[in-house]
PDB file of C-alpha atoms in Angstrom:
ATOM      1  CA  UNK A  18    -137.450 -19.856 -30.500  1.00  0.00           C
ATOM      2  CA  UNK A  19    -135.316 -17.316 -28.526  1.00  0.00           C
ATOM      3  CA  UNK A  20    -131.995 -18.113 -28.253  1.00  0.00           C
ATOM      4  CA  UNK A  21    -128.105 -16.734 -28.002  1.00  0.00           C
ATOM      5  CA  UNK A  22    -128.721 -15.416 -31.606  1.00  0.00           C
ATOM      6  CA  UNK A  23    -131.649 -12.873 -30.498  1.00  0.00           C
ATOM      7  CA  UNK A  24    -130.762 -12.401 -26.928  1.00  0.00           C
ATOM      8  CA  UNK A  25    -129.035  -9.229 -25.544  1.00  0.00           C
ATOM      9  CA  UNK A  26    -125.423  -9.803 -25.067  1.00  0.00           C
ATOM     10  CA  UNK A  27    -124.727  -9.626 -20.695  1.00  0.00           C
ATOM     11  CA  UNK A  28    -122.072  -6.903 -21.417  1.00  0.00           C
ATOM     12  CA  UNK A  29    -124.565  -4.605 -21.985  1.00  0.00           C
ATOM     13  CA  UNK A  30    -123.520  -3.321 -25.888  1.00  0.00           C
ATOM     14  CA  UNK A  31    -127.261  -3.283 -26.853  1.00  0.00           C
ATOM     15  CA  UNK A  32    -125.852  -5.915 -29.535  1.00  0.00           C
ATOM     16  CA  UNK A  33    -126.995  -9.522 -30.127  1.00  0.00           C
ATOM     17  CA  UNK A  34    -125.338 -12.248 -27.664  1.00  0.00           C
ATOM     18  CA  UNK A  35    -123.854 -13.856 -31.008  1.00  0.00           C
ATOM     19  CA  UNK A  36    -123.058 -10.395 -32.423  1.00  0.00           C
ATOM     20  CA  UNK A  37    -121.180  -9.525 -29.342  1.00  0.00           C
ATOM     21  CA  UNK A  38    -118.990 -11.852 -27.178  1.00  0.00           C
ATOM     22  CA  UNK A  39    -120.179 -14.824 -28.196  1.00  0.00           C
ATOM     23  CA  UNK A  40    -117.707 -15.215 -31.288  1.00  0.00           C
ATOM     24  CA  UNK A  41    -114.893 -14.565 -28.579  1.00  0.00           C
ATOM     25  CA  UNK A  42    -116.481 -16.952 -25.873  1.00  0.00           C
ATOM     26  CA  UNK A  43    -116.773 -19.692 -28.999  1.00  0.00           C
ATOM     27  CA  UNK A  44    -113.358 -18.961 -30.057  1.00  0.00           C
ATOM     28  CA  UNK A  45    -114.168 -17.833 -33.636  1.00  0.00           C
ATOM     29  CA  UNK A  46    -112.575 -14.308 -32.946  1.00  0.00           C
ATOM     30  CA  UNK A  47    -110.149 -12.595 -30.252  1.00  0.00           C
ATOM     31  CA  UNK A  48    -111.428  -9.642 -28.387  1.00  0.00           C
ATOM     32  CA  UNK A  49    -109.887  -5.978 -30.238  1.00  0.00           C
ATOM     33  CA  UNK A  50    -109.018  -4.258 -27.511  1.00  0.00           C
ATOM     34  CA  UNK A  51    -108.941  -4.105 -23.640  1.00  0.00           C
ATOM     35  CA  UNK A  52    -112.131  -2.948 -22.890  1.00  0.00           C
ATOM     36  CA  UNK A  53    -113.816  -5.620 -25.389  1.00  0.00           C
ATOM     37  CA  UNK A  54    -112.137  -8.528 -23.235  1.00  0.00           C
ATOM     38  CA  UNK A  55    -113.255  -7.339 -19.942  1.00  0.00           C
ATOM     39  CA  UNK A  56    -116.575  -6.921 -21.415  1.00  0.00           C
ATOM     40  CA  UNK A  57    -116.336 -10.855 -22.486  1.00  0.00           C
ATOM     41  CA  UNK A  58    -115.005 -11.513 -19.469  1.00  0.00           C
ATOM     42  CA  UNK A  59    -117.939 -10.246 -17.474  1.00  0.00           C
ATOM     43  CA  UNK A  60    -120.577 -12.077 -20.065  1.00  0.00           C
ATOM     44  CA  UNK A  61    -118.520 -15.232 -19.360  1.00  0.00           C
ATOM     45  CA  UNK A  62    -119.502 -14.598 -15.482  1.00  0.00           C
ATOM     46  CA  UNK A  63    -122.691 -14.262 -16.462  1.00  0.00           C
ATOM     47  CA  UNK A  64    -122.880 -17.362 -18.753  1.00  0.00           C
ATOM     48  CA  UNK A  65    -120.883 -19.317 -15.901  1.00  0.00           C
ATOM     49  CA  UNK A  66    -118.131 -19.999 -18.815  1.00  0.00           C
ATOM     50  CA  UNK A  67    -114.701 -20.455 -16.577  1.00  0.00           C
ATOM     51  CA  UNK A  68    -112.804 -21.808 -19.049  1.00  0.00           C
ATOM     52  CA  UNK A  69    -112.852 -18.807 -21.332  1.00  0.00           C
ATOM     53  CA  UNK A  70    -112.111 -16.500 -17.932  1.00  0.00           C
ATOM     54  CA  UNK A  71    -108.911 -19.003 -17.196  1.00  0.00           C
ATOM     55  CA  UNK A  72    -108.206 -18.425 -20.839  1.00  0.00           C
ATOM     56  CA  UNK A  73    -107.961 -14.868 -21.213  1.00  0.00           C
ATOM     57  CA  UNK A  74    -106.222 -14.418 -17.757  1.00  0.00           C
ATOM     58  CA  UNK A  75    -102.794 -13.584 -18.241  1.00  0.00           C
ATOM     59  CA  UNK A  76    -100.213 -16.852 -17.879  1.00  0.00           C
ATOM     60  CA  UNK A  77     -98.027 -15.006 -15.720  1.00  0.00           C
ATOM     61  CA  UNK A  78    -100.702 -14.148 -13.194  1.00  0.00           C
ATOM     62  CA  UNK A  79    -103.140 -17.347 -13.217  1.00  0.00           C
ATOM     63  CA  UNK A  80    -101.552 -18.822  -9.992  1.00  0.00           C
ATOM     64  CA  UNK A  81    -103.448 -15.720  -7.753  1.00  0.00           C
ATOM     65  CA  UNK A  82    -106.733 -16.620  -9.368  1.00  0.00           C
ATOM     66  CA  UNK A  83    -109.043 -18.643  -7.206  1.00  0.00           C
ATOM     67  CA  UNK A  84    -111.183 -20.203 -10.214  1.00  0.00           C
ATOM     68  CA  UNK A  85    -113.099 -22.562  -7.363  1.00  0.00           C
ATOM     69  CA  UNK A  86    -114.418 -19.333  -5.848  1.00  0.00           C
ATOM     70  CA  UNK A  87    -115.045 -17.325  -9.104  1.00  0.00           C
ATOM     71  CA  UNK A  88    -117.141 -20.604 -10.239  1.00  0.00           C
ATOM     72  CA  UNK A  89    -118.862 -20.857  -6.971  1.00  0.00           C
ATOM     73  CA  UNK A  90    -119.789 -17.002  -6.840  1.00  0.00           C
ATOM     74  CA  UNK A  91    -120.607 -17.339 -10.073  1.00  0.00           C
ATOM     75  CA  UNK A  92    -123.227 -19.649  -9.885  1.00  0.00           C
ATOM     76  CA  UNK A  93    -124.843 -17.710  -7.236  1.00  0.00           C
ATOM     77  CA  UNK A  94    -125.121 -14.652  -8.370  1.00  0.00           C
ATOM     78  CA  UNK A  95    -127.447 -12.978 -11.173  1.00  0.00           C
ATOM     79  CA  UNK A  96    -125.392 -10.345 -13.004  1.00  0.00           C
ATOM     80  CA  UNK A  97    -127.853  -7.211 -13.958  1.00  0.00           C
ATOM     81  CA  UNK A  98    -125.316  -4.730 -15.385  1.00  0.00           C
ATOM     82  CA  UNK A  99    -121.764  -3.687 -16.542  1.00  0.00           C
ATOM     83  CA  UNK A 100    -121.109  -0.092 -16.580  1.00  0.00           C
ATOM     84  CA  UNK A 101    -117.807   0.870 -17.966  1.00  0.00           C
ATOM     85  CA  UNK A 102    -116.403   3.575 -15.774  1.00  0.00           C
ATOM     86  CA  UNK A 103    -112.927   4.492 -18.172  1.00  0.00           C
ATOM     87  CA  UNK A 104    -111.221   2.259 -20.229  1.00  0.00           C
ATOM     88  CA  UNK A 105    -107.725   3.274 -21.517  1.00  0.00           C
ATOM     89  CA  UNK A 106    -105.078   1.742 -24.098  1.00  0.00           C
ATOM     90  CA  UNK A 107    -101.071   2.285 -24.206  1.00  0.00           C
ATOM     91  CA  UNK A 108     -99.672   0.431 -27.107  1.00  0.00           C
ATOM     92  CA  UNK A 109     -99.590  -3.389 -25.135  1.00  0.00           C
ATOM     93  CA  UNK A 110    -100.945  -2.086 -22.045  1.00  0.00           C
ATOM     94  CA  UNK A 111    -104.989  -1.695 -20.775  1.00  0.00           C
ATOM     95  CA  UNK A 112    -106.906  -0.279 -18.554  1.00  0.00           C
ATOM     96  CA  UNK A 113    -110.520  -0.629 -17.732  1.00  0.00           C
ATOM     97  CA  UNK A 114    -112.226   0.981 -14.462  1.00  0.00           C
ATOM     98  CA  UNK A 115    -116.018  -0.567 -13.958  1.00  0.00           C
ATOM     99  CA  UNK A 116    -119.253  -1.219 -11.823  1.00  0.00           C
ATOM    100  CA  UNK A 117    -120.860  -5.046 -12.366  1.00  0.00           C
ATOM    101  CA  UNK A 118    -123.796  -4.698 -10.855  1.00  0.00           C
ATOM    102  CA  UNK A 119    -125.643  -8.228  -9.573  1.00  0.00           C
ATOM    103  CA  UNK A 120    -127.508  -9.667  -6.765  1.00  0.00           C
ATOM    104  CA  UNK A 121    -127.096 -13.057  -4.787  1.00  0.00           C
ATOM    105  CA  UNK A 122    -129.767 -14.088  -1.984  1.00  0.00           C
ATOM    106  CA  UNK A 123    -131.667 -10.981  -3.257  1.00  0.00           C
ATOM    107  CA  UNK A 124    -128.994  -8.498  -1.951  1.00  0.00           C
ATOM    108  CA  UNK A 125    -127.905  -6.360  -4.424  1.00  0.00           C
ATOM    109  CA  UNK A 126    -124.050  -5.364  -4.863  1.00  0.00           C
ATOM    110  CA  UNK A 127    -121.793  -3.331  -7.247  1.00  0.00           C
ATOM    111  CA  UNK A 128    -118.187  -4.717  -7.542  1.00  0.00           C
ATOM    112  CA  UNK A 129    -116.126  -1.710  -8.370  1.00  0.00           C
ATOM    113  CA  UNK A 130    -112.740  -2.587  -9.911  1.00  0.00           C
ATOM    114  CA  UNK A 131    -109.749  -0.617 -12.076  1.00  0.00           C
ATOM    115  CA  UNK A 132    -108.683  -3.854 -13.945  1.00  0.00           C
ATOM    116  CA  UNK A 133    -104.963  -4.199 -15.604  1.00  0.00           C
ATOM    117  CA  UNK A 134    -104.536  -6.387 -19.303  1.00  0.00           C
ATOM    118  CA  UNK A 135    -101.629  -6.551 -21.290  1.00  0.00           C
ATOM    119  CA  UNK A 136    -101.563  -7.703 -24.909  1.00  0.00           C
ATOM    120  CA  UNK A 137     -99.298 -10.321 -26.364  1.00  0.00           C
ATOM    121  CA  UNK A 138     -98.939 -11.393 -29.639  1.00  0.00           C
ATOM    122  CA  UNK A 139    -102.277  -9.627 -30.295  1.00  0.00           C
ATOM    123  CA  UNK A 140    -104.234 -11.419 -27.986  1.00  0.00           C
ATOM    124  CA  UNK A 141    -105.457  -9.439 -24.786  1.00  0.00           C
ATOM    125  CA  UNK A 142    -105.222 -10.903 -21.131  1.00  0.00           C
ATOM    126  CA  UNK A 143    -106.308  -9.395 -17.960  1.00  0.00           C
ATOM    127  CA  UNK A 144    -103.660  -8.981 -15.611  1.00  0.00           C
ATOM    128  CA  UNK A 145    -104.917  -7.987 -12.013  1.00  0.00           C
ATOM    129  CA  UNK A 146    -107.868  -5.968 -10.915  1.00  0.00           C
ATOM    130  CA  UNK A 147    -107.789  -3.422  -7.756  1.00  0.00           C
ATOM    131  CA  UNK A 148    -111.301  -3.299  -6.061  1.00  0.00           C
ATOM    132  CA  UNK A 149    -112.382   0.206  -5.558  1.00  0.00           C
ATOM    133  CA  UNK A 150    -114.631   1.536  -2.422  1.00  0.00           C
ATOM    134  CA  UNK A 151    -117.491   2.847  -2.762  1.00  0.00           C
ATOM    135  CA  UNK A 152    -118.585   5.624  -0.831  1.00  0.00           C
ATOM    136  CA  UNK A 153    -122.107   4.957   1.304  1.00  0.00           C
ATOM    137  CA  UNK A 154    -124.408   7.410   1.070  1.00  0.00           C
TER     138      UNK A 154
END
């Protein structure tokens, strides 16, 4: 029986589900480093698992997150593909530029965002993301 253990992890590492972000989605580990969380963060899109996105959004910042719509689009779409674009680190301070690639209604779409985290008490939360355009060709 296929299952989380065997399947490909959404983020696109190559690794295991269960190898990957699943220990951080279960709560059995915390994500190392920026990059990492925003690559749990887009399996937890894919796996529809809001309570771990509420979780590793930033306290401060929560209020300006509209977790009705995120579950909503969510639910609709079918995520194909992260590509990270640049992902940086300053001491408590991340940055991670990428492309999630999905479809809903059969359209396909590529959300382009530079997202912010910051790291407290050695736990990293994502802060704010900036949507990037995308040039047509």
């Amino acid at each position: 029986m296929l299952g989380s253990r065997t399947m490909k992890c959404p983020c696109g590492s190559e690794k295991t589900y269960s190898e990957c972000c699943g220990p951080y989605h279960s709560g059995k580990a915390l994500a190392p480093t920026a990059e990492a969380l925003m690559r749990s963060r887009y399996s937890a899109f894919a796996k529809n698992q809001m309570e771990y996105l509420r979780d590793t959004t930033d306290p401060q910042t929560l209020d300006l997150i509209d977790e009705d719509a995120n579950k909503e689009w969510a639910e609709r779409a079918k995520f194909l593909k992260l590509e990270i674009v640049k992902a940086e680190e300053k001491g408590t301070k991340g940055t991670v530029e990428f492309k999630a690639f999905y479809t809903v209604d059969d359209e396909e779409y590529v959300h382009h965002e530079v997202s912010t985290f910051r790291k407290q008490a050695g736990e990293w939360f994502f802060k704010s993301g900036k949507i990037k355009s995308e040039k047509t060709k």
